XYZ file of C-alpha atoms in Angstrom:
320
model
C 207.834 134.712 27.529
C 208.671 132.758 23.493
C 210.740 130.130 25.607
C 207.773 129.630 28.370
C 205.537 129.009 25.078
C 208.427 126.356 24.115
C 208.685 124.549 26.495
C 204.655 124.394 27.209
C 204.647 123.054 23.542
C 207.415 121.277 24.019
C 205.345 119.080 27.004
C 202.596 118.913 24.995
C 203.846 117.792 22.235
C 205.786 114.923 24.470
C 203.034 114.371 25.487
C 201.193 113.646 22.768
C 203.715 111.472 21.470
C 203.627 108.951 24.999
C 199.983 108.679 24.765
C 200.448 107.435 20.388
C 203.290 105.145 21.433
C 200.835 103.513 24.545
C 197.605 103.886 21.366
C 199.591 101.651 19.204
C 201.291 99.477 22.164
C 198.117 98.173 23.515
C 196.288 97.658 20.564
C 199.108 95.727 19.237
C 198.777 93.564 22.549
C 195.294 92.512 22.289
C 195.844 91.644 18.726
C 198.365 89.823 19.996
C 196.654 87.518 22.590
C 193.036 87.630 19.622
C 195.426 85.575 16.787
C 197.889 83.422 19.472
C 197.354 79.885 18.768
C 198.404 77.804 21.370
C 197.516 74.938 20.131
C 200.353 75.642 17.217
C 202.671 76.859 19.437
C 202.128 74.801 22.499
C 202.064 71.221 20.261
C 204.248 72.117 16.903
C 206.839 74.486 18.474
C 206.734 72.931 22.445
C 206.344 69.719 22.471
C 208.062 68.891 19.007
C 211.365 70.504 20.395
C 210.946 68.645 23.219
C 210.181 65.263 21.363
C 213.115 66.277 19.030
C 215.720 66.633 21.710
C 214.677 63.838 24.417
C 214.412 61.518 21.846
C 210.362 60.403 22.419
C 207.375 61.761 23.545
C 208.648 64.218 26.270
C 204.619 63.886 27.521
C 204.507 60.588 29.175
C 207.951 60.273 29.259
C 208.655 58.821 32.413
C 211.481 60.572 34.255
C 212.958 57.956 36.223
C 216.301 59.074 37.867
C 217.188 63.060 39.064
C 219.731 63.535 36.519
C 216.977 63.300 33.129
C 214.834 65.053 35.463
C 217.297 68.661 35.269
C 217.936 67.239 31.665
C 214.067 67.047 31.085
C 213.077 71.047 32.739
C 216.259 72.531 30.952
C 214.859 71.273 27.588
C 211.261 72.146 27.904
C 212.520 75.223 29.626
C 213.830 75.861 25.905
C 211.230 74.265 24.007
C 208.499 76.497 25.730
C 210.357 79.167 24.806
C 207.660 80.404 22.371
C 204.736 79.450 24.948
C 201.064 82.160 25.685
C 203.121 81.808 29.729
C 206.519 82.380 28.357
C 206.498 84.795 25.138
C 206.464 87.879 27.030
C 210.263 87.323 28.136
C 210.922 88.756 24.401
C 210.309 92.560 26.652
C 213.372 91.944 28.617
C 215.678 93.088 25.526
C 214.968 97.182 25.352
C 215.125 97.207 29.295
C 218.632 95.740 29.371
C 220.395 97.501 26.686
C 218.819 100.626 28.248
C 221.073 99.581 30.739
C 224.752 99.076 29.534
C 226.829 101.829 28.004
C 229.227 100.217 25.857
C 229.082 97.275 24.415
C 231.824 95.135 26.429
C 229.830 95.541 29.839
C 226.685 93.826 27.949
C 226.656 89.933 30.492
C 226.039 92.407 33.785
C 222.738 92.935 33.355
C 222.073 89.775 31.498
C 223.545 88.571 34.969
C 221.902 90.747 37.054
C 218.597 88.988 35.537
C 219.697 86.099 35.384
C 219.848 85.942 39.635
C 216.431 87.583 39.714
C 215.234 84.890 38.075
C 217.229 82.448 39.755
C 216.102 83.445 43.294
C 212.354 83.061 42.016
C 212.247 79.720 40.145
C 214.567 78.211 42.996
C 212.053 79.470 45.939
C 209.072 78.760 44.520
C 210.896 75.057 43.099
C 211.475 74.069 46.562
C 208.645 75.157 47.691
C 206.483 73.448 45.864
C 208.959 70.169 46.220
C 207.830 70.763 49.986
C 203.761 70.451 49.343
C 204.184 67.509 46.741
C 201.572 66.665 44.729
C 198.914 68.627 46.342
C 200.131 71.728 45.080
C 197.619 73.806 43.903
C 199.770 73.901 40.506
C 198.512 70.500 39.807
C 195.172 70.745 41.035
C 192.740 69.405 38.570
C 189.584 69.775 40.022
C 187.419 72.326 38.318
C 185.393 74.720 39.431
C 181.056 74.761 39.363
C 180.568 72.386 36.606
C 182.989 69.503 36.622
C 183.416 68.953 33.089
C 183.665 73.546 31.616
C 184.284 74.372 35.241
C 187.448 77.049 34.922
C 190.118 75.025 36.559
C 191.627 76.245 40.335
C 195.154 76.019 38.428
C 193.984 78.547 36.417
C 192.943 80.845 38.951
C 196.198 81.093 39.648
C 197.809 81.553 36.236
C 195.553 84.496 36.146
C 196.487 85.544 39.216
C 200.030 85.321 38.112
C 199.954 86.497 34.716
C 197.415 88.908 35.010
C 200.013 90.912 37.790
C 202.302 90.629 35.860
C 200.256 92.379 32.967
C 199.157 95.485 34.703
C 203.026 95.930 36.303
C 204.605 95.851 32.458
C 202.440 98.237 30.991
C 203.144 100.481 34.156
C 206.477 99.968 33.867
C 206.271 101.109 30.135
C 204.153 104.026 30.865
C 206.674 104.786 33.508
C 209.191 104.806 31.152
C 207.610 107.394 29.021
C 206.750 109.542 31.445
C 202.304 109.440 31.590
C 202.726 107.647 34.820
C 205.329 109.368 37.909
C 207.707 106.268 38.982
C 207.801 106.869 42.390
C 210.599 104.183 41.968
C 213.566 106.186 40.504
C 215.302 106.966 43.201
C 215.890 103.391 44.109
C 216.845 103.104 40.302
C 219.159 106.150 40.271
C 220.813 104.958 43.360
C 220.996 101.385 42.470
C 220.822 100.454 38.753
C 221.037 97.139 38.746
C 217.112 96.377 40.297
C 216.259 97.035 37.252
C 217.217 93.519 35.909
C 217.487 92.083 38.956
C 213.181 93.666 38.891
C 212.607 91.561 35.239
C 214.528 88.339 35.894
C 212.327 88.074 39.594
C 208.570 88.825 37.498
C 210.538 86.079 34.474
C 211.110 83.996 37.459
C 207.324 84.096 38.756
C 206.064 82.814 35.265
C 206.502 79.756 36.261
C 204.005 79.813 39.190
C 201.620 80.510 36.837
C 202.498 78.396 33.342
C 200.447 75.410 32.754
C 202.139 73.937 30.052
C 201.788 70.390 30.266
C 205.723 69.794 29.423
C 205.879 71.996 32.778
C 203.609 70.134 35.237
C 205.275 67.010 34.066
C 208.718 68.143 35.425
C 206.638 70.265 38.239
C 205.295 66.042 38.494
C 208.912 64.477 38.881
C 209.812 67.819 41.508
C 207.247 67.793 43.748
C 206.864 63.710 43.939
C 210.660 63.745 45.419
C 209.800 65.770 48.281
C 213.173 67.675 47.812
C 213.441 70.892 48.278
C 216.635 71.287 46.295
C 215.642 68.775 43.710
C 212.988 70.871 42.783
C 214.760 74.394 43.543
C 217.290 73.035 41.110
C 214.794 72.053 38.417
C 212.923 75.582 38.508
C 215.883 77.111 38.028
C 216.710 74.736 35.158
C 213.511 75.366 33.915
C 213.336 79.291 34.159
C 217.067 79.748 32.573
C 215.746 77.386 29.557
C 212.932 79.823 28.768
C 216.068 83.058 27.870
C 218.079 81.158 26.288
C 216.864 82.045 22.838
C 216.046 85.372 24.578
C 219.461 85.753 25.275
C 221.340 84.899 22.060
C 218.894 87.649 20.736
C 220.311 90.320 23.169
C 223.773 89.206 22.172
C 223.509 89.539 18.827
C 221.568 92.815 18.305
C 224.500 93.672 19.910
C 227.237 91.773 19.040
C 226.633 90.383 15.455
C 225.035 94.062 14.240
C 228.608 95.307 15.279
C 227.297 98.345 17.457
C 224.499 98.669 15.052
C 221.328 98.287 17.621
C 223.738 100.141 20.003
C 224.316 102.875 18.525
C 220.695 103.268 17.167
C 218.901 103.425 20.351
C 221.356 106.330 21.501
C 220.605 108.516 18.504
C 217.777 110.098 19.223
C 216.897 111.189 23.036
C 213.956 108.913 23.967
C 214.409 106.132 21.704
C 215.119 104.133 24.719
C 212.610 104.843 26.956
C 210.218 104.992 23.679
C 211.797 101.330 22.406
C 212.204 100.520 26.259
C 207.955 101.172 26.665
C 206.610 99.592 23.521
C 208.058 96.704 24.448
C 206.517 96.292 27.949
C 203.179 97.689 26.937
C 202.918 95.494 23.537
C 203.889 92.534 26.565
C 201.682 93.235 29.050
C 198.587 93.817 27.028
C 199.449 90.523 25.948
C 199.442 88.579 29.651
C 196.670 90.361 30.828
C 194.451 90.216 28.211
C 195.539 86.206 26.945
C 194.883 85.163 30.810
C 192.482 86.943 32.136
C 189.453 88.207 29.859
C 190.085 85.360 26.500
C 190.596 82.123 30.434
C 187.972 83.226 31.649
C 186.035 83.132 28.035
C 187.219 80.073 27.433
C 185.719 79.100 30.872
C 181.883 79.953 29.434
C 181.853 83.186 31.571
C 181.641 85.639 28.952
C 182.967 86.992 25.078
C 185.572 87.262 23.728
C 187.378 87.716 20.103
C 190.134 85.276 18.482
C 191.215 83.951 14.858
C 189.973 81.014 14.288
C 192.957 79.756 12.666
C 191.219 76.039 10.870
C 188.660 78.669 9.780
C 189.885 82.146 8.666
C 187.853 83.739 10.592
C 187.395 85.761 13.606
C 185.272 83.919 15.829
C 184.161 84.716 20.086
C 185.121 82.432 22.829
C 182.431 81.095 24.708
C 181.761 77.653 26.109
C 178.610 77.119 27.409
C 178.656 75.956 30.671
């Protein structure tokens, strides 16, 4: 009887801990979306890095050749690492770390992640080039008022990032046992599938991306109407997006002399907790930033945001 009681107490304790992880992670993700400055990240990091590497105003640069287009895609992908449409790629570090057992096998999950990313990016890029300038993501039309109405392409951003955000949150909840994992059998049989799926989700960021330099690259690829050019351009953009994440991951594994690995495996359940925290924070940020905050920017309701000019908490609502 005592054994059963201890087992019940352990389950309750674990459940309470999982709920705390969920609550704290949701709060952190929400606060990130509240304090996030798209203007700073897009202009001071994304545009500035691109301008420096390309040697001119990247947003106005004429892409006169396929070779330059490919280089432009890689550079702007790298420069867009910290934009709101890509920052959650860093949530992949914890799941990647949880896949391997020795430092020597670190490249395996990275290769699988890259495979998933490349597959999605190549297919979408090829479709984008075939559809050309009429693609929804290049559409400038607004619904309702032509000046303040929500852009048609923003609906695609909302759908894509909102969906990925929900997937991240559910994945995190599965990691700590709050939600049953219906794919547990598949993951056990094909351990590489998790990395491929994560890579596919990161590749899916391109489907909703509104970043100005990305659209400029997209316009170049669409104008060629060449699916091979579109596919490779999007693949290079996607690979550029994960360069810093991969470098950080490799540093945590190799640069710390294995301490990061040992820390993850030091306690039972630590990998699951770190994975859940990273995914839920990233998923919450994606959902809240790209759904309610984006709707609020278009005058549909109020949403809190931090005004960095006045250093005050404000509420977004642009009157329509």
